[in-house]
Structure formats: structure tokens, C-alpha cells
C-alpha positions as a printed Julia matrix, in Angstrom:
427×3 Matrix{Float64}:
 85.19  202.51   9.39
 85.15  199.67   6.9
 85.06  200.7    3.25
 82.59  197.89   2.68
 80.13  199.23   5.24
 80.54  202.9    6.09
 77.46  203.1    8.33
 78.06  204.37  11.85
 78.26  201.34  14.14
 76.27  201.27  17.41
 76.48  198.49  20.03
 73.53  197.59  22.28
 74.15  195.4   25.34
 71.37  193.55  27.17
 72.3   191.27  30.07
 69.14  189.71  31.5
 67.88  187.7   28.51
 68.66  186.81  24.88
 67.81  189.6   22.45
 65.28  187.46  20.57
 63.16  187.59  23.74
 63.5   191.35  24.22
 61.03  192.96  21.85
 61.97  196.47  22.93
 65.59  195.96  21.93
 64.58  194.4   18.61
 62.46  197.46  17.87
 65.31  199.75  18.82
 67.67  197.89  16.51
 65.22  198.1   13.61
 64.71  201.82  14.24
 68.46  202.43  14.12
 68.86  200.38  10.96
 66.05  202.33   9.33
 67.92  205.53  10.19
 71.08  204.27   8.48
 73.05  202.86  11.41
 74.78  199.48  11.69
 74.01  197.66  14.95
 75.55  194.87  17.01
 73.79  193.4   20.05
 75.7   191.8   22.94
 73.51  189.47  24.98
 73.24  186.04  26.63
 73.06  183.13  24.2
 69.57  181.8   23.53
 68.55  178.24  22.79
 68.66  178.85  19.05
 72.16  180.36  19.19
 71.17  183.11  16.76
 73.85  185.25  15.13
 71.51  187.89  13.68
 68.75  189.87  15.38
 65.37  188.57  14.11
 63.62  190.79  11.58
 66.64  193.01  10.9
 68.75  193.66   7.82
 72.09  192.5    9.22
 72.24  193.37  12.92
 74.79  190.99  14.4
 74.52  189.17  17.74
 77.64  188.69  19.85
 76.46  186.25  22.49
 77.87  184.66  25.61
 76.79  181.81  27.87
 74.38  183.06  30.5
 75.08  182.45  34.18
 71.91  181.26  35.91
 71.52  182.78  39.37
 70.26  180.44  42.08
 69.01  183.31  44.24
 70.6   185.19  47.1
 72.96  188.15  47.16
 76.14  186.15  46.46
 74.65  184.36  43.46
 73.34  187.61  41.99
 76.74  189.24  42.53
 78.4   186.4   40.6
 75.82  186.75  37.82
 76.4   190.5   37.58
 80.19  190.08  37.56
 79.94  187.47  34.8
 77.7   189.73  32.7
 80.08  192.64  33.22
 83.12  190.65  32.08
 81.38  189.15  29.03
 79.85  192.41  27.87
 83.11  194.27  28.52
 85.06  191.75  26.42
 82.65  191.86  23.48
 82.34  195.65  23.67
 86.11  196.06  23.52
 86.21  193.82  20.44
 83.41  195.8   18.8
 85.21  199.1   19.41
 88.73  197.98  18.49
 88.0   195.6   15.64
 84.59  196.62  14.3
 84.96  200.37  14.81
 81.89  200.86  17.01
 81.37  204.57  17.67
 78.8   204.39  20.49
 77.07  201.99  22.86
 73.84  201.51  24.76
 73.34  199.29  27.79
 69.95  198.05  28.98
 69.43  197.32  32.65
 69.12  195.26  34.81
 71.7   194.98  36.28
 73.07  198.47  36.93
 76.75  197.52  36.99
 78.06  198.74  33.64
 78.89  202.34  34.57
 82.68  201.69  34.5
 82.28  200.74  30.83
 80.37  203.98  30.31
 83.25  205.98  31.78
 85.74  204.11  29.6
 83.71  204.71  26.44
 83.21  208.39  27.16
 86.91  208.78  27.95
 87.68  207.82  24.34
 84.96  210.05  22.93
 82.24  207.43  22.39
 78.69  208.28  23.55
 77.03  205.9   26.01
 73.26  205.57  26.45
 71.64  204.01  29.52
 68.31  202.42  28.53
 66.47  202.24  31.84
 64.25  199.15  31.54
 63.59  198.53  35.22
 64.0   199.97  38.71
 66.38  197.59  40.45
 65.85  198.98  44.0
 62.07  198.74  43.67
 62.25  195.25  42.13
 64.39  194.17  45.1
 61.77  195.53  47.49
 58.9   193.95  45.53
 60.62  190.59  45.88
 60.81  190.9   49.65
 63.9   193.07  50.15
 63.95  195.52  53.03
 63.87  199.24  52.11
 66.91  201.03  53.53
 68.94  197.83  53.92
 72.59  197.72  52.87
 71.7   195.95  49.62
 68.93  198.44  48.89
 71.38  201.33  49.35
 73.91  199.63  47.06
 71.29  199.21  44.34
 70.37  202.88  44.62
 74.03  203.88  44.26
 74.52  201.62  41.24
 71.43  203.06  39.58
 72.62  206.62  40.19
 76.12  205.9   38.87
 74.62  204.22  35.79
 72.56  207.31  35.05
 75.16  209.93  35.9
 77.91  208.24  33.84
 75.8   208.06  30.66
 75.76  210.59  27.85
 71.97  210.23  27.85
 69.29  208.24  29.66
 66.32  206.63  27.92
 63.34  206.27  30.29
 60.37  204.02  29.55
 57.83  206.51  30.97
 57.46  209.88  32.66
 57.78  208.42  36.16
 61.15  206.86  35.31
 62.24  210.17  33.8
 61.24  212.01  36.98
 63.26  209.53  39.04
 66.3   209.88  36.77
 66.2   213.62  37.36
 65.36  213.64  41.08
 67.03  210.45  42.32
 69.72  210.09  39.69
 70.63  213.76  39.55
 70.48  213.83  35.74
 70.18  216.99  33.7
 66.59  216.96  32.31
 67.92  217.66  28.82
 69.76  214.29  28.92
 66.67  212.18  29.76
 64.35  211.11  26.93
 61.12  209.11  27.25
 60.84  206.14  24.86
 57.9   203.97  25.85
 57.48  200.24  25.37
 54.97  198.81  22.97
 54.45  197.16  19.61
 54.74  198.96  16.31
 51.65  199.44  14.18
 53.25  197.13  11.6
 53.21  194.27  14.13
 49.46  194.58  14.64
 47.09  193.45  11.92
 44.14  195.8   11.33
 41.67  195.55  14.19
 37.93  196.03  13.68
 36.42  198.98  15.51
 33.7   196.73  16.96
 34.49  193.37  18.56
 32.81  190.27  17.25
 30.12  188.71  19.42
 31.53  185.61  21.08
 30.13  182.97  23.36
 33.54  181.72  24.49
 35.59  184.51  26.11
 39.37  184.54  26.49
 41.0   186.44  29.35
 44.71  186.94  28.71
 47.77  187.44  30.87
 50.79  188.19  28.67
 54.3   188.61  30.02
 56.98  187.45  32.39
 56.05  185.0   35.12
 58.1   186.41  37.98
 57.56  186.56  41.72
 56.64  190.25  41.56
 54.16  189.95  38.66
 51.15  188.7   40.63
 50.22  185.91  38.22
 49.24  183.72  41.17
 46.46  186.25  41.82
 45.28  185.77  38.24
 45.03  182.02  38.86
 43.14  182.56  42.11
 40.87  185.06  40.35
 40.02  182.3   37.87
 39.01  180.14  40.82
 36.64  182.87  42.05
 35.32  183.36  38.52
 34.35  179.69  38.42
 32.18  180.35  41.48
 30.54  183.36  39.77
 29.88  181.98  36.27
 30.79  178.3   36.17
 33.4   176.63  33.98
 31.88  177.13  30.53
 32.1   180.05  28.13
 35.47  181.44  29.21
 39.12  180.58  29.83
 42.23  182.27  31.21
 45.3   182.04  28.94
 48.68  182.67  30.6
 51.15  183.48  27.81
 54.75  183.79  28.92
 57.61  182.17  30.77
 59.68  182.82  33.86
 60.87  181.54  37.21
 57.34  180.95  38.54
 55.97  178.91  35.62
 56.16  175.54  37.37
 54.75  176.83  40.66
 51.87  178.46  38.76
 51.15  175.2   36.95
 51.17  173.42  40.31
 48.79  176.01  41.8
 46.45  175.56  38.84
 46.37  171.79  39.3
 46.02  172.08  43.08
 42.96  174.33  42.66
 41.47  172.02  40.0
 41.58  174.71  37.32
 43.36  172.88  34.5
 40.18  172.95  32.4
 39.88  176.78  32.53
 43.53  177.93  32.75
 45.91  177.39  29.83
 49.68  178.0   29.74
 51.15  178.67  26.29
 54.8   179.35  27.12
 56.75  182.11  25.36
 55.09  183.3   22.14
 56.42  184.97  19.01
 55.11  188.26  17.62
 52.59  186.7   15.23
 51.37  184.25  17.89
 50.81  187.1   20.33
 48.87  189.04  17.72
 46.59  186.09  16.99
 45.94  185.47  20.67
 45.17  189.07  21.61
 42.98  189.71  18.56
 40.63  186.93  19.67
 40.62  187.79  23.4
 37.96  189.71  25.32
 39.97  191.18  28.23
 43.64  191.73  29.11
 44.65  191.21  32.74
 47.38  193.12  34.56
 47.5   191.47  38.0
 50.7   193.16  39.25
 50.19  193.91  42.96
 50.59  197.44  44.23
 54.22  198.23  45.05
 56.69  201.08  44.72
 57.92  199.36  41.55
 54.55  198.7   39.92
 53.23  202.17  40.77
 55.74  203.87  38.46
 56.3   201.17  35.83
 54.62  200.81  32.46
 53.91  197.16  31.81
 54.65  196.18  28.22
 51.69  193.8   28.3
 49.31  196.7   28.87
 50.34  198.43  25.64
 50.12  195.1   23.81
 46.51  194.8   25.04
 45.64  198.35  23.98
 47.09  197.81  20.51
 44.42  195.15  19.88
 41.6   197.07  21.53
 41.48  194.93  24.65
 39.93  196.37  27.81
 42.52  196.26  30.62
 41.78  195.11  34.16
 44.41  196.05  36.71
 45.2   197.6   40.06
 44.69  201.37  40.21
 48.27  202.67  39.85
 49.76  205.83  38.36
 51.44  204.53  35.21
 48.72  201.97  34.53
 46.19  204.82  34.34
 48.58  206.94  32.26
 48.78  204.11  29.74
 45.24  202.73  29.63
 43.1   205.7   30.69
 39.41  204.96  30.1
 40.31  201.71  28.36
 40.92  200.23  31.82
 38.88  199.11  34.81
 40.81  199.52  38.05
 40.54  197.7   41.37
 41.79  199.04  44.66
 43.75  196.18  46.2
 44.19  193.53  43.49
 42.62  190.67  45.41
 41.34  187.63  43.5
 37.8   188.54  44.56
 38.13  192.06  43.1
 39.55  190.81  39.81
 36.89  188.1   39.48
 34.03  190.54  40.14
 35.25  193.01  37.49
 35.95  190.27  34.94
 32.51  188.74  35.52
 30.85  192.11  34.93
 32.91  192.94  31.82
 32.33  189.6   30.14
 28.58  190.21  30.48
 28.74  193.8   29.17
 29.54  193.97  25.43
 28.62  197.66  25.28
 31.24  198.6   27.9
 33.85  196.41  26.19
 33.12  198.04  22.82
 33.5   201.54  24.29
 36.77  200.64  26.01
 37.96  199.01  22.79
 37.58  202.26  20.87
 39.5   204.17  23.55
 42.27  201.57  23.56
 42.72  201.63  19.78
 42.81  205.44  19.73
 45.39  205.63  22.52
 47.62  203.17  20.72
 47.25  204.74  17.3
 47.75  208.33  18.45
 50.33  208.01  21.24
 51.64  204.59  22.23
 52.58  202.86  18.96
 56.3   202.24  18.6
 56.47  204.51  15.56
 55.91  207.49  17.87
 58.59  206.26  20.27
 61.11  205.38  17.53
 61.16  208.98  16.33
 62.34  210.21  19.75
 64.81  207.33  20.04
 66.47  207.94  16.68
 66.52  211.71  17.26
 68.52  211.09  20.45
 71.14  209.08  18.56
 71.29  211.59  15.73
 72.01  214.33  18.27
 74.67  212.3   20.1
 76.41  211.38  16.86
 75.76  214.59  14.94
 79.46  215.36  14.45
 80.19  211.89  13.11
 77.03  211.83  11.02
 78.08  215.08   9.35
 80.8   213.04   7.61
 78.22  210.79   5.99
 75.2   211.23   3.8
 72.51  208.61   3.44
 71.21  208.04  -0.08
 68.47  205.64   0.98
 67.24  204.12   4.21
 66.19  200.68   5.35
 62.42  200.6    5.25
 60.84  198.07   7.58
 58.02  195.89   6.32
 56.75  194.78   9.72
 57.43  191.23  10.91
 58.69  190.3    7.46
 61.71  192.54   7.88
 63.33  195.24   5.76
 62.83  195.58   2.05
 65.33  198.3    1.12
 69.02  198.27   1.95
 70.73  201.34   3.4
 73.53  202.86   1.33
 75.8   205.4    3.0
 78.48  207.47   1.36
 81.51  208.91   3.13
 81.72  212.68   2.98
 85.3   213.96   3.08
């Protein structure tokens, strides 16, 4: 370990997007820094070509050029192989040159288990941060259950979980799958949910302001499996129910379906009531959600959506937004009575519920109070960070025993840290 920086060095690898667009990873990095760790993130290179993780003390980015898949099994295989080689190269450099003592990989894809075996063979812990269910995503995008590719994805997922020192699951359903389908020891699987920290959310009034112009928000990725086309079609039905004045649908995000969604909006003559903002930063998201009336989760029912916690849902709850979504297990576990649930997720169902909610300020106020309480008491990142850091402290307890921390990095929300960590080597 460098005499100049004796903090234990942890590497986090994320392969599907640049770290500046992965808020979960940024929060994980900040939590580790606050606990006295040094962190490096390996990820695809973003447009800004950042070298430091936004909002952190000194977390370094080791980036590589991202391979853009064109679709199809062969293209995805090439993408996965490229990610594996790039992450493997940078990880080796971090271990050999920068004295990294442990690593975490975030899926998708689930191809990094050989690196896990190599790290564990030299006594370095490896954490698998289970962001998504690759087999279920494949099925949600039209893949056939039980096909050869589906079976391969299941095997890769299992090997990724079994080869790790510990598995971080984003909710209880993922944890149950890691134990039952992945064959993991329950003691090695820890739930760390997605969601903003309280410091990212400006104080929210208990009662919403009366408004004449309502904003319905969709926040998140615009992928084929996310059902945003249903949100657009629901806006069309809402025009029939309440006209074009006094409301709008804001689609905040980016992804492979952005252009087709814009085209659908124009085709249905909805450009005056549907707005696309593109990808937003933390402060922009906060401003948008604080002025909205309802948060929409249009994900269609699928094996994937049934057991997944959508990050957008927790973002809605953090600002007291009522949630409208399909009635699925993890959606109810997250939103509870702060949500209104439809059976099938058709545009007609969504439009009817939205129409009713926009005309019922009493119901919205009640749901708002439930949402704020659920976030404050359970879902805020501060609750999740405690479990996340405790996992790392346990994995690195022997190494940590050689160090004592005299002060920690204290985060000051979006503005970043205000106190630098100082660690002393204990002989």
C-alpha cells in the first residue's frame, strides 16, 4: 500500500454504462469513501471522458471505449467479450500497480466469474452486485424461455453468484433467487436497495401545493422492456378523458427506444402534451419530481418486472409522488399504499387511474404522506449504505485490523465531501 495513501483500495467494475450515469454505483463509491476506503471504478468511457467519479473525494475512473452492440446473439457475445477483456486488463493493473485489495462487479453481463476466481485465488474478496436478472431481461425482450441462450444465461448468472465472496441483491426477491437458483449460502447474500440518499432530496412539504397544471412523470431508461410506449398511448387516452389542457407527460431519460418513442408521439399528434427531456442530473431530477403530481411506472408484467425494484419508483417516493403501476410483487413492496395498481397495464387502465388521481387532491395528499414515510424510514440510501459498508468491513476485517481511521469523509450531499479521510498504518 502506498505510503502516501494507506487506505484500503477497492475496485468497482460496471460494464453496461459510464459510471456518471449509474447513480447506484456513485452512491456505493461515496459510501465506501465515507467509511475510509479508496475506490477506483472501471467502466465504459462517457462523452465527458471523466477521470474522477462525480461528487467523490478522489475516486478514480479507469475507462475504456464502449463496444456498441447492434443486436443479436453474436453482437452481444462480442460486446461481452470486449467488456471482459477491458475490465480484466484494468483490474490487473489496479491489483498489481495500485495495490487493490478487493473488487466488485456489477452486472449485466454475467461473464466476469473467471476474474472472481482469479481474485479469490490470490486472497482478494470479490463482490457480485446483482443489478439485473439477465435471463428474465432476455425473456422480456422476446427471448424464448428454455432456449439454449436462456440456459446459458442462467448458467452464467449462477457461476457469477457462486464464484463471489458475497452477493449484493437489490431486493428480497433477488436475494431469494440468489439462494434458490444460484445456490448461494444465505449468509453471503445481502440486500442493498436502490434509491436516492436523503441528502439528494431537498426538504419536501408534507402537503402538496394546489396546482392547475399537473405533471405526470416517467423517469428512467427507455428500453424495449420498460413499457414507455404504453405511457405515450396512455397520454393519448388521457386526452380523450380530459382534453389537452392542465396536464403534461414528461419522459425523462434516454435509451435505445428514444427515437421510436418520439416518432410514436408525433404520429399520435401528442407533441403538445408529451415532453422528452433526455438524461437528467441529480439536481434536475429533484426539481422535476418536486413539481410533479404523479409518477408513472409503465413496465409491463413479466417474470423480470415481477421481482425487480425499479429505481424510478423509489425516486418518486422520495419526493412524495403517488405511483401508478402494474400490480407486481416488488412494486407493492416498494410503494405500498403510496401506489395505485392496475391489473394489465393497458393504456386505457393507466389513463383511467391518472384521470381519477389528478382530480383527487385528497387521495394524492394521503399517498404523499405514505410515500415520504416509506422513504424516510426504510428506502433512503442511508439505510442501504449501512448494510453495504458493513459487508465490506466484514470481508476486509483482517486487513482493516492493520489500519485505524482517525477521521472519515463526511458527504455533504450533491456538493460532495467536506472532510478528508486520514488513515494510519497499524504495525
